[in-house]
Each structure stands twice: as C-alpha cells, then as structure tokens.
Coordinates of C-alpha atoms and ligand atoms in Angstrom, one line a residue:
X1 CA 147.2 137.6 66.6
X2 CA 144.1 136.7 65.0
X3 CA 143.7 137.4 61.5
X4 CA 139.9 136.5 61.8
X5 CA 138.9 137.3 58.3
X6 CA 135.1 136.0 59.1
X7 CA 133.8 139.4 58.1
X8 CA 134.9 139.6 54.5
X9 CA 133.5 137.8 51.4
X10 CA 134.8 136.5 48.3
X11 CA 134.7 138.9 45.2
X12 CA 134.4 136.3 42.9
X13 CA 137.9 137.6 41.4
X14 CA 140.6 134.4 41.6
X15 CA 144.6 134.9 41.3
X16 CA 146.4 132.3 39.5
X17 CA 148.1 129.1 41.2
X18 CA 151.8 130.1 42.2
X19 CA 151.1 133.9 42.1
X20 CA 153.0 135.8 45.2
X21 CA 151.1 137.9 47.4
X22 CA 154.0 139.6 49.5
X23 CA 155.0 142.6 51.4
X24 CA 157.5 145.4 51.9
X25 CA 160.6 148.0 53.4
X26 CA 163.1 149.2 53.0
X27 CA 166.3 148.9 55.2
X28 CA 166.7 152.7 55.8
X29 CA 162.9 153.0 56.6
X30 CA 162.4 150.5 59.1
X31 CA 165.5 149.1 60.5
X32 CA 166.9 151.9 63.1
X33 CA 170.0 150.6 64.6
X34 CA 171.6 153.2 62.6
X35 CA 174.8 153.1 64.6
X36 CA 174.7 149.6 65.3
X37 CA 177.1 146.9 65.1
X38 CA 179.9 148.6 62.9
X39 CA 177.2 150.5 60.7
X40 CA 178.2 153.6 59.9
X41 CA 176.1 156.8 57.7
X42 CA 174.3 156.8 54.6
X43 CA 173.2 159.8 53.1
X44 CA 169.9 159.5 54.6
X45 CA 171.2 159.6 57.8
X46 CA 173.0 162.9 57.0
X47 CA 170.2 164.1 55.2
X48 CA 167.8 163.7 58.2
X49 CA 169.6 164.9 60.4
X50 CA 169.9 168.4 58.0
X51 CA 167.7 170.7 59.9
X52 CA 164.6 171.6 57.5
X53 CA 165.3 168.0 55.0
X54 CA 162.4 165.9 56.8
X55 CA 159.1 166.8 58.5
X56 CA 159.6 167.1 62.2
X57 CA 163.3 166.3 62.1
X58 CA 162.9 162.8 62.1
X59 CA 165.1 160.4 61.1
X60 CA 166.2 156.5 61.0
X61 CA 167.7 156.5 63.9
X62 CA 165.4 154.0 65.7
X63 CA 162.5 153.9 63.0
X64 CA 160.4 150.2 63.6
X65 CA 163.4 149.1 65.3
X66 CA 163.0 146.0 62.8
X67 CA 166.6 145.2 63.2
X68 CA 165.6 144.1 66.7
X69 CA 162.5 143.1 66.1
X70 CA 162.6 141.3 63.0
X71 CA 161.7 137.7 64.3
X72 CA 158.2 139.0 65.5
X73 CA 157.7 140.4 62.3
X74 CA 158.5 138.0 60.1
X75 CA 156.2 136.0 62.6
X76 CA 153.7 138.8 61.9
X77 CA 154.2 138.0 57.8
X78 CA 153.6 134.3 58.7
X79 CA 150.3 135.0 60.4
X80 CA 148.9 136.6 57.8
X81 CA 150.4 133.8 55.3
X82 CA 152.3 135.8 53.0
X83 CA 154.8 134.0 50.4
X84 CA 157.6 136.7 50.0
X85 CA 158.8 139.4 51.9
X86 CA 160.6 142.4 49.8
X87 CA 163.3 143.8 52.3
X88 CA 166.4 145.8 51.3
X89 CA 170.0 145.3 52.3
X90 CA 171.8 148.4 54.0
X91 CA 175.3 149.0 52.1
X92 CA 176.4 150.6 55.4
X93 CA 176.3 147.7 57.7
X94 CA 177.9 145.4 55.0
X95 CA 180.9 147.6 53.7
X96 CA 180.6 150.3 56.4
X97 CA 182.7 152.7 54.3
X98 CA 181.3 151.9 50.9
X99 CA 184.6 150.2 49.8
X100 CA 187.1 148.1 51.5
X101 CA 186.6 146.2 54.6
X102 CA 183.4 143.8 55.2
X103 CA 181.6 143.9 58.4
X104 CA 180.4 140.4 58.8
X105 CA 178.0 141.7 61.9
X106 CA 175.7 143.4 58.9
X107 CA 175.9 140.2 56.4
X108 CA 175.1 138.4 59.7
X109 CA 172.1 140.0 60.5
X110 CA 171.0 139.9 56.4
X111 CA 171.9 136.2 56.9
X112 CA 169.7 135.5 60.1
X113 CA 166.8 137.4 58.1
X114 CA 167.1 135.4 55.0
X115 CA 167.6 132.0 57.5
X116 CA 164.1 133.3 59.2
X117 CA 162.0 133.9 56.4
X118 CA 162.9 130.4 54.7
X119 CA 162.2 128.8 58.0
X120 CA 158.8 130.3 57.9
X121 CA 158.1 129.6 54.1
X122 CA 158.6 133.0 52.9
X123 CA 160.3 133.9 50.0
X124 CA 163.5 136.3 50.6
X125 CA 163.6 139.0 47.8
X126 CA 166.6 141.7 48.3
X127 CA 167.0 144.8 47.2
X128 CA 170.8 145.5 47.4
X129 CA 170.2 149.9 47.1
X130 CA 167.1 151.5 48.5
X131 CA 168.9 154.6 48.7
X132 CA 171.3 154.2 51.3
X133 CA 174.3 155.0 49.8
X134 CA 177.4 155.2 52.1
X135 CA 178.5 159.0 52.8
X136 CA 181.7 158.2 52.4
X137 CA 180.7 157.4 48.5
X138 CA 178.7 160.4 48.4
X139 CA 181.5 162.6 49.8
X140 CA 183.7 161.4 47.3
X141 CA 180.9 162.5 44.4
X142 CA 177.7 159.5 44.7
X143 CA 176.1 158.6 42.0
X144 CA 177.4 161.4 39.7
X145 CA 181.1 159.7 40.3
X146 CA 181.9 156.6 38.2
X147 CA 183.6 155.5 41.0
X148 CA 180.2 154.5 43.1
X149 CA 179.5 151.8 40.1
X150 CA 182.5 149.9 40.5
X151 CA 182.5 150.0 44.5
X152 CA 178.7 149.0 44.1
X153 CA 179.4 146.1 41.7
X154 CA 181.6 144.6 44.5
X155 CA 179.0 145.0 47.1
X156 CA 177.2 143.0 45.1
X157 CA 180.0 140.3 44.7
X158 CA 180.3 140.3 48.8
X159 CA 176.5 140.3 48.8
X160 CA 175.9 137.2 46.2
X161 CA 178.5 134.8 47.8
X162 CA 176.9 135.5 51.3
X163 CA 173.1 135.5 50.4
X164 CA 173.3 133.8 46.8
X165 CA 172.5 130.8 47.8
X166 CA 169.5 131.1 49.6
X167 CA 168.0 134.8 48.0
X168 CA 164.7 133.9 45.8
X169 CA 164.9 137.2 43.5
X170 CA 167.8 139.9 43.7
X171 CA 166.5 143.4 42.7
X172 CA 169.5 145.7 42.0
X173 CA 168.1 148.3 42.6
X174 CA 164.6 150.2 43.5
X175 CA 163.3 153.8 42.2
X176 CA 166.7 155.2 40.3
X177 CA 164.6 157.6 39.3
X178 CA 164.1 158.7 42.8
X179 CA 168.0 158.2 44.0
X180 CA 169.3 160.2 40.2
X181 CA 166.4 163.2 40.3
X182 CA 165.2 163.6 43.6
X183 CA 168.7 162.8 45.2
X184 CA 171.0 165.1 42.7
X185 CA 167.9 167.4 40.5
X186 CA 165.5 168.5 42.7
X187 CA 167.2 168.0 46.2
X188 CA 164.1 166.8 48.5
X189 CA 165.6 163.2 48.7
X190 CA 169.8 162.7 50.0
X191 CA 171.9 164.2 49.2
X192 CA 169.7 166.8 48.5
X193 CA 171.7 168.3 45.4
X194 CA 170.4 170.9 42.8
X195 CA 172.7 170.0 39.7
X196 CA 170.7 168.6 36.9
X197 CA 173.8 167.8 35.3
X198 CA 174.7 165.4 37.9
X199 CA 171.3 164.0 38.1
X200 CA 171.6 162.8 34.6
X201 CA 175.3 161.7 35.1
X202 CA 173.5 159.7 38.3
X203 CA 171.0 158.4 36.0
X204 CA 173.8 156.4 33.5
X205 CA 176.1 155.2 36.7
X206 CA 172.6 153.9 38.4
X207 CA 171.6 152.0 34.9
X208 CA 175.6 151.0 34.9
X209 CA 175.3 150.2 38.6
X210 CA 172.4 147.8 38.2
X211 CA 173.9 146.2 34.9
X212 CA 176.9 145.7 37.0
X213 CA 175.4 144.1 39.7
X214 CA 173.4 141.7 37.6
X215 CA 176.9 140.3 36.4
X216 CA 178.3 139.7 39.8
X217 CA 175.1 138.6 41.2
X218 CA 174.8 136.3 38.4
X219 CA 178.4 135.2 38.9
X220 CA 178.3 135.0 43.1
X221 CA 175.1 133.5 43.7
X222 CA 175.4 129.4 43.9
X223 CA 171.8 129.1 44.4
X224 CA 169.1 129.7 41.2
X225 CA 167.9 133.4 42.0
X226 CA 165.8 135.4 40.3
X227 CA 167.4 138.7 39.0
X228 CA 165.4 142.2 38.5
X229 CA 165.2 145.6 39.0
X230 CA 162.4 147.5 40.8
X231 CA 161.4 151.3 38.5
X232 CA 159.1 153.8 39.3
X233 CA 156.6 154.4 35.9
X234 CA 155.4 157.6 35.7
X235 CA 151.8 157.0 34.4
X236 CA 151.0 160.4 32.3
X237 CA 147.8 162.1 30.7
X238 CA 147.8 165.3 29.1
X239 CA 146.8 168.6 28.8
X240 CA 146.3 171.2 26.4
X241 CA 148.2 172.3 23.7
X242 CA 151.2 170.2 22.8
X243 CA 150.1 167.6 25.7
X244 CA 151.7 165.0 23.3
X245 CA 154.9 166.7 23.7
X246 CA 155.0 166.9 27.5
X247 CA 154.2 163.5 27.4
X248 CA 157.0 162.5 25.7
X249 CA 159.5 164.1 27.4
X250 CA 158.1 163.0 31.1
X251 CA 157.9 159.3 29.6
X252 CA 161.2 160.3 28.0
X253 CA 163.0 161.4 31.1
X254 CA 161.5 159.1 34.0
X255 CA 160.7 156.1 32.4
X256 CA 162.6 155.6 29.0
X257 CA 166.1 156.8 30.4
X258 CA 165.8 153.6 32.6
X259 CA 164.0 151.0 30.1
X260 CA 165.8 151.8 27.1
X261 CA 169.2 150.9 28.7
X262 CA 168.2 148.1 30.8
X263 CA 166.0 146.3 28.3
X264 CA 166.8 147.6 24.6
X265 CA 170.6 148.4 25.9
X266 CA 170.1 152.1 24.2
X267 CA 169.1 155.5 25.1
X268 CA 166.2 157.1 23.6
X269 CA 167.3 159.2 21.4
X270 CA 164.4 162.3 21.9
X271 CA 165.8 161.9 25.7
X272 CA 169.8 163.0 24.4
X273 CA 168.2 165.5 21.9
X274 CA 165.8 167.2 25.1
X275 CA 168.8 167.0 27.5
X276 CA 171.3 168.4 25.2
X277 CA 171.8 172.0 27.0
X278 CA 172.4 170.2 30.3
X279 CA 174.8 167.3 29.3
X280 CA 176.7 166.0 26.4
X281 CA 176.5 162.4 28.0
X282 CA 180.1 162.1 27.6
X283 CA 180.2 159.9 31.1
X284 CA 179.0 157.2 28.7
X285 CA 181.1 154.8 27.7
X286 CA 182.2 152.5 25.0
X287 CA 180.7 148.8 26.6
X288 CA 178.6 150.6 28.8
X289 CA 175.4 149.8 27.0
X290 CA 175.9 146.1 27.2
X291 CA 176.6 146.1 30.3
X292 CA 173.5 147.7 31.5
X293 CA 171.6 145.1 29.0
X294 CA 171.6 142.3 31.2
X295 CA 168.3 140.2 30.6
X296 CA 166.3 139.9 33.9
X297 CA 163.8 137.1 34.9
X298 CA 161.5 139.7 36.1
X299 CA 160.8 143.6 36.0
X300 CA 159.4 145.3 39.5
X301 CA 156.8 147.8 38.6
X302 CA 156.0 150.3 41.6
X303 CA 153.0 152.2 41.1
X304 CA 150.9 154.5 43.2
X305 CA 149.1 157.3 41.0
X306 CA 149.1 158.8 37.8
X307 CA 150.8 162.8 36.5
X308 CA 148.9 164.9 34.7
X309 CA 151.5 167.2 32.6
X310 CA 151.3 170.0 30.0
X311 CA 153.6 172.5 28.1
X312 CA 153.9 175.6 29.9
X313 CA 154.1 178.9 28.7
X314 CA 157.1 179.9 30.5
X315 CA 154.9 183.1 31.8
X316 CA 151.9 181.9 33.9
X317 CA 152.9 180.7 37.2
X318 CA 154.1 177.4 37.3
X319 CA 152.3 174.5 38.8
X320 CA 154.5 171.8 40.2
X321 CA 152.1 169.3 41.2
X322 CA 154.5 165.7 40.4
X323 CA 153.4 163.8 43.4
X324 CA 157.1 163.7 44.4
X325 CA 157.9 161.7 47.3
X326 CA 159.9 165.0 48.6
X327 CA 158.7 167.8 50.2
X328 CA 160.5 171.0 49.5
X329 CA 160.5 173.1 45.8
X330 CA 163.1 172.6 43.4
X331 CA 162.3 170.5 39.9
X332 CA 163.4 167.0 39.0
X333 CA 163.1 167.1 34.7
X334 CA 166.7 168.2 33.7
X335 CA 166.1 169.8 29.8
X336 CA 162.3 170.0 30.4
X337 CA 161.9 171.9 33.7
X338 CA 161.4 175.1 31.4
X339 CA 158.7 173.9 29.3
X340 CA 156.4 170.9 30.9
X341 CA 154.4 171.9 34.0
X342 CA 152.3 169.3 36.2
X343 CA 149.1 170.3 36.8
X344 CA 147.0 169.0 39.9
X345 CA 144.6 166.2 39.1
X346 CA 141.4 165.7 40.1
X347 CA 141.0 163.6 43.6
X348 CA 140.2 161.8 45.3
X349 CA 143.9 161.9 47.1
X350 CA 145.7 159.8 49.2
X351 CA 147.1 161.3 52.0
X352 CA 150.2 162.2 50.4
X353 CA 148.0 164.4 47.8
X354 CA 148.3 161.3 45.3
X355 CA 145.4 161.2 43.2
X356 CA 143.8 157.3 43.2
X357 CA 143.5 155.9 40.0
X358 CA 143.3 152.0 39.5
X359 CA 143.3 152.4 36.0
X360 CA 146.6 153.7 35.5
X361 CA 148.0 150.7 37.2
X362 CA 146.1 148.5 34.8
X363 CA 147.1 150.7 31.8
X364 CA 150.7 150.3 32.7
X365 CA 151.2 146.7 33.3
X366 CA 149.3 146.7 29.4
X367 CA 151.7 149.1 28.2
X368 CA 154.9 148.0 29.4
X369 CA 153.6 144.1 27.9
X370 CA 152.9 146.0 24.7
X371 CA 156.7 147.2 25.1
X372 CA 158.4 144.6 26.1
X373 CA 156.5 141.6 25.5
X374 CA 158.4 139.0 26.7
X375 CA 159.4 140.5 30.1
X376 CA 157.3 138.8 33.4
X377 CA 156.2 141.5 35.3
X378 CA 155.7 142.0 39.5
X379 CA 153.9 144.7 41.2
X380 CA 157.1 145.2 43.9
X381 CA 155.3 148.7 45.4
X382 CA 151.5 149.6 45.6
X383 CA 149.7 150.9 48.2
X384 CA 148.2 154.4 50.0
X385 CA 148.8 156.3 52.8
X386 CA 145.8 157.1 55.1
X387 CA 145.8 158.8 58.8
X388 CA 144.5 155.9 60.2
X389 CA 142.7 156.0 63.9
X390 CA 142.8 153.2 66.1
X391 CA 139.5 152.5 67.2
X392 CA 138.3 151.9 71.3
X393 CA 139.2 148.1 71.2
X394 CA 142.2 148.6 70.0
X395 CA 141.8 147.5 66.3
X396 CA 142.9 149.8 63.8
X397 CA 140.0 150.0 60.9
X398 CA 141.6 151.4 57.3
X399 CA 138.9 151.5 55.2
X400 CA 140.5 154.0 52.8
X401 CA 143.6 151.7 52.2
X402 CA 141.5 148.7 51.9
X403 CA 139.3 150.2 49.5
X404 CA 142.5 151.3 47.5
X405 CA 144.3 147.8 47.9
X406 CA 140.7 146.2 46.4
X407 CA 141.1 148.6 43.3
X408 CA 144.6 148.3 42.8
X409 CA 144.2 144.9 42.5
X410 CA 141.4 144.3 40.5
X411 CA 143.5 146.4 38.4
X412 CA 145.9 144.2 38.0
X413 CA 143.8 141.2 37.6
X414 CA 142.4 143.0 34.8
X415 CA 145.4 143.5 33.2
X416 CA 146.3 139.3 33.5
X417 CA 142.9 138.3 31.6
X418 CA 144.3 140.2 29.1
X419 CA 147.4 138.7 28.6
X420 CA 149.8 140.4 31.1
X421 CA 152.4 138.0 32.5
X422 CA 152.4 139.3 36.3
X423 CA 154.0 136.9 38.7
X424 CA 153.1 139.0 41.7
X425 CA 152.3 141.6 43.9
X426 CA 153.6 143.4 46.6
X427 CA 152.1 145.7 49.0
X428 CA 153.8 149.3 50.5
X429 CA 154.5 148.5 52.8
X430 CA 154.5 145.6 55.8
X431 CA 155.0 148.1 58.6
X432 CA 153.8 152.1 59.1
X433 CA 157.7 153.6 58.4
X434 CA 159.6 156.4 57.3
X435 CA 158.4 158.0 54.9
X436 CA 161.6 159.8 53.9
X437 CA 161.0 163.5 53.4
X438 CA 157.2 163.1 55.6
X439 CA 159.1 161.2 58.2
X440 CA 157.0 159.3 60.5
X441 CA 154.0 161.5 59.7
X442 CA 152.8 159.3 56.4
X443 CA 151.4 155.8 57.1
X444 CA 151.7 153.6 54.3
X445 CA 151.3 150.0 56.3
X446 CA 148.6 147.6 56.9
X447 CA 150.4 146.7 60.0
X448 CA 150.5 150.0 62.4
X449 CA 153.8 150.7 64.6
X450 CA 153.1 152.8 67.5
X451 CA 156.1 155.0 67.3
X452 CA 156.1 155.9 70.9
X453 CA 155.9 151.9 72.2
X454 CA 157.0 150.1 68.7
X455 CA 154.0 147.9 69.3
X456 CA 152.4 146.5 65.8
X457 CA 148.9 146.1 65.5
X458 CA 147.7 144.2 62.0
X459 CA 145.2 146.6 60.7
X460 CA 141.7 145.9 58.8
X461 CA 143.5 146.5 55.4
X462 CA 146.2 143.3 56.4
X463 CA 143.4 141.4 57.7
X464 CA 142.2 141.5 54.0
X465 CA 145.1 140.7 52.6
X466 CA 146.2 137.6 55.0
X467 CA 142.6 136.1 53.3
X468 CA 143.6 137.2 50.0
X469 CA 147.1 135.5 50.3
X470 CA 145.4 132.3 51.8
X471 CA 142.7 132.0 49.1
X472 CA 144.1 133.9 45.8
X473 CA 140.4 135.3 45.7
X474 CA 139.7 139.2 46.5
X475 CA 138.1 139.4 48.7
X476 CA 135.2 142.1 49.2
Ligands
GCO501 C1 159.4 154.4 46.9 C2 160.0 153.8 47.9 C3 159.3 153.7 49.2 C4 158.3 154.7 49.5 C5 156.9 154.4 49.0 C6 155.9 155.5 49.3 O1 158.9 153.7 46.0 O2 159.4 155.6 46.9 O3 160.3 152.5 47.5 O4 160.4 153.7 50.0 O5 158.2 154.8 50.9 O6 157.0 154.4 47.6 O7 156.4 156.7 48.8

C-alpha cells in the first residue's frame, strides 16, 4: 500500500520531538470473534442483539474481524508509520464470566497483539474497559453493584502480570461517563437501563473501578508503564437566562463527577447538592476517595464537539440535542434532566449531527491545564464521521474528515504554544467500525473496511496523517 503523500504540502505547523501520533478501537467495535475461543457475552452483545437497541440490527458479531486480521492491520499502522496504537482489551475473552477462571486463549491473543506491535515499533496502549462488561456482572447488578469493582480490580491483576511488562500506557478505563449515563440513565448504550439512581451509583463504582485498577496495575506490571484514564469533556456554551447555571451542572455532572475524584480525590460538592433528590450517595465509602486518587502519568482527553445548554422552563417543549453517542430518547443528567435543556448548535455537522468546532478542543486542553496544572495531557479520541464514497479507481477521497483532522489539530497545536503539556494524539479511529447504537452505518476511520469483503482501503484522510506522523509537520 502506498501511502504516496506527494500531493500534500507542509503547513508550516511542526509537533514537538517525541510527540505520538497514533490511532484507535475498541475491542467490542472491531474485533468480531464474539464467540470465539472461550469468549463468552458482554452487554453489548446482548444489547445488539435487542431488537430496536442498534441501527439495522447490527452487532459485533463479526465487525472488522480484527481478531483475525490483526497482523495486516497492525502492518497497515506500520505503513503509515504510526508510534502507538490505542486498542482495548475484551474482559470476556480474559475472564469469560467476569470472575473466576482465566481463559489464557484471550490473554493469548492480547499477548500476540502486544508481541506484534512492539515488533513493528509501535507503542501498545490498553484500555482494560471499553464497555464490555461481562453479562454475567451485569446480571448480577453492573456497574450499580459494588461487586463489579472488586471483580474488575482482579481483572486488572490477571491483566498486569500478563501484559505488564511489555504495555507502554494502561488506561483504566475510557468514556465512564458513557458506560454510567448512557449505559444505566438514559438507556441508548448496554445495558440500556433507565434508573438515574443507578447511573450515579455506576458513576462512584466506575471512579472506584479505575482507582482500583491503578493499584493493581501499579502492583502487577514488571515493566515501567504509563498509567491513565481516557474521559469524555463535555465542552459547554450557554444560553439565555441562567446559562451560567446550566453550565454548572452539565460541567458538574459529566465532567467534575469524574475529575474531582480521580484528581482532587473529592466530589464536587454543587454535584451532591443537584443530585440530592435522586441519591444520598450512601454507596460511598469511608477509603473510597483515596482510592480513586491515584496519581496518573497522563490524562486521555476524547473530544469531538461542543453542547450548547440552557435552563428550561419546564413548559416549552424540550430540546434534547446532547450529541449522545445513542440513538433512542431518554435523558442522561440525573438531578438536572428537569431544568437544563440542550439546544441544537449551529453547523456545520459531522455526520453524526456533531457540530465542528476546533476551538472547543483548543479551549479544553487550556482549561483542564488551568485546572490541573501539573497533569500531561493526550488527545486518546478525535476525529468525524463522514459518508465517504470510494471513488472509480478505487481510492477512497475524505475531504470532510481531513479537513476536520487539519482543524483539530491545529487546535491542539495552539493549545501547546501556550503552555499545554500534550504528549500526543490519537485519531478515531484506525478502521471504519461499530459505531454502537449507529452500527455499521457511521464511519469514523481513515482506513475504510468494506463490510461485505472486510477489505481495508487507507483513505485520503490516513494518507495525511501517515505524512504527518513521518514529519511532525501538518501538513496542508
Ligand atoms: C467513544 C468511544 C468510541 C466511539 C467514538 C465515536 O468515545 O464514544 O470511545 O467507541 O466510537 O467516540 O462516537
């Protein structure tokens, strides 16, 4: 595969020496395999197959069939000389059952991935939970059981002695915000629950979970890894009367119920004061705090597009316009459902109706230096979904994501001349996958898959990027 980059020219714009230009999935999005080799269900596997959960009835099943193919593509992330590759680690294959016995075919494959990407320079960084949790967890409560931190915490043992001494960075995990509302609030994401009680009793065992992790990581891994966590920021302007207000609680609920715990070791205490008529937080525990404190080498900032909220006035019809990554209704702000509404922002839009807006990404990376001022920062997640259309000869020109990939990332080199430590960046994602709730139908890679053949085909947008990555200047 040529990566023939003849056509583009240098911006002018240079990334520092040593800073990482990688890629990434997710193991539930483009593994398939699903019942392979001892694996056994998450709750995205019951989830999609739930008629009415995901667009067109698709599922994981099969997906990019990377658990097959994974050589070729990590021979594909070679080619276009990337230095990291962001993958995640399916709970299900290790500890089929969420607890109890190991299946040493799924840390087998996790170890022949790891093995391959070191062999080809590439920097393995793990995610240990990208949402598939075991059903068998889920069955016995999920996230909202306290249960699921302490079998998660051993995962994490099995998964640090196995991969410890040869993972670069270990992210605990990625999006809580995602797995706590969307999974247990709002319902569009597994396992599609509406009990915003439970959402925020996911939200502690999730910040528990990842505190949890970082100890046994910490205390499994005989190599020198990296150790993080990858959050979702919910960029926010406002609106109206009281847009202040609405702010606060958005920031309070998606971003601050993560940060405070995992880098201050508290909850905010606006976020127990607007929660109160849903939960008394009594799941919290004495010593939970510092466990969830755990200092981290590096923060993973995913960021896409930015919310535009104001105080509703509980009459006028209710816009719900969050940008969720879930179709279906239902409302993910436990304590501020009844009083914030989102209201749609002006385009353009990606093809998931996500406005683009470069600056937010640069106003974030500011703001969370600004907040936490000693934290190195990595962009883990950027990057747009367009209907891309392969062109006569084959080639598949993405002008739209390019364009967006350009932005983002002048962005975020505007946000390092002014002082924000950012180590690196990773793109959303390698490969065209599924996109949970959208199924297949929401391409987000800058390598196509041809669903019907699983054939790849590096599109215009990874062209760009494999002469970004070579030269650490943006190109055009
Ligand atoms: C997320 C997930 C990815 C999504 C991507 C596009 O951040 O939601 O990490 O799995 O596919 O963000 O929605």
């Amino acid at each position: 595969m040529s990566t023939g980059n003849a056509d583009f020219r240098d911006s002018g714009l240079v990334f520092p020496e040593g800073f990482t230009f990688g890629s990434a999935t997710a193991s539930y999005q483009v593994e398939g395999a699903a019942a392979e080799d001892g694996r056994l269900p998450s709750i995205w596997d019951t989830f999609s197959k739930t008629p009415g959960k995901v667009w067109n009835g698709d599922t994981g099943d099969v997906a990019c069939d990377h658990y097959h193919r994974w050589e070729s593509d990590l021979d594909l992330m070679a080619e276009l000389g990337l230095d990291a590759y962001r993958f995640s680690i399916a709970w299900p294959r290790v500890i089929p059952t969420g607890t109890g016995a190991v299946d040493q075919r799924g840390v087998d494959f996790y170890s022949r991935l790891v093995d391959g990407l070191l062999e080809r320079g590439i920097r393995p960084v793990a995610t240990l939970y990208h949402w598939d949790l075991p059903q068998t967890l889920e069955d016995a409560g999920g996230w909202a059981a306290r249960e699921t931190v302490d079998a998660f915490a051993t995962y994490a043992e099995v998964m640090g002695r196995a991969l410890g001494n040869r993972v670069h960075t270990w992210t605990t995990l990625n999006e809580p915000w995602c797995s706590a509302y969307l999974g247990y609030g709002q319902g569009g994401h597994a396992p599609g629950r509406h009990e915003p009680a439970a959402a925020l009793a996911a939200v502690h065992h999730l910040n528990l979970a990842h505190g949890r992790a970082v100890q046994a990581l910490r205390a499994t891994s005989a190599g020198d890894p990296e150790y993080s966590v990858t959050l979702n920021f919910h960029v926010l302007r406002g609106e109206g009367e009281g847009a202040g207000e609405a702010m606060r609680r958005i920031d309070a609920l998606a971003n601050r119920a993560f940060t405070g715990p995992m880098l201050r070791g508290e909850y905010p205490a606006d976020l127990l004061e607007d929660t109160a008529s849903v939960t008394d937080w009594s799941f919290i525990r004495d010593g939970d705090l510092a466990d969830i404190h755990q200092p981290i080498d590096v923060l993973g900032v995913n960021y896409y597009s930015t919310a535009t909220v104001r105080m509703w006035d509980g009459v006028s019809p209710k816009q719900q316009n969050d940008g969720h990554k879930a179709a279906g209704g239902g409302t993910a702000w436990p304590g501020s459902n009844e009083v914030v509404e989102f209201v749609q922002q002006p385009g353009p839009y990606t093809a998931m109706g996500w406005n683009i807006a470069p600056e937010g990404l640069e106003e974030l990376l500011l703001s969370l230096r600004e907040q936490f001022p000693d934290q190195p920062l990595m962009v883990t997640e950027n990057g747009a979904a367009f209907d891309d259309v392969v062109a006569a000869d084959g080639s598949v020109p993405d002008p739209d994501r390019l364009d967006y990939l350009r932005r983002h990332f002048t962005a975020a080199h505007r946000a390092m001349t002014q002082g924000v430590d950012l180590r690196g960046y990773f793109v959303w994602s390698l490969l065209d996958n599924f996109e949970w709730g959208y199924g297949y139908a929401k391409r987000f890679g800058i390598v196509r898959v041809d669903f019907d053949t699983l054939e790849r085909t590096v599109k215009d947008s990874g062209r760009w990027y494999a002469r970004l990555a070579a030269t650490g200047i943006l190109p055009e």
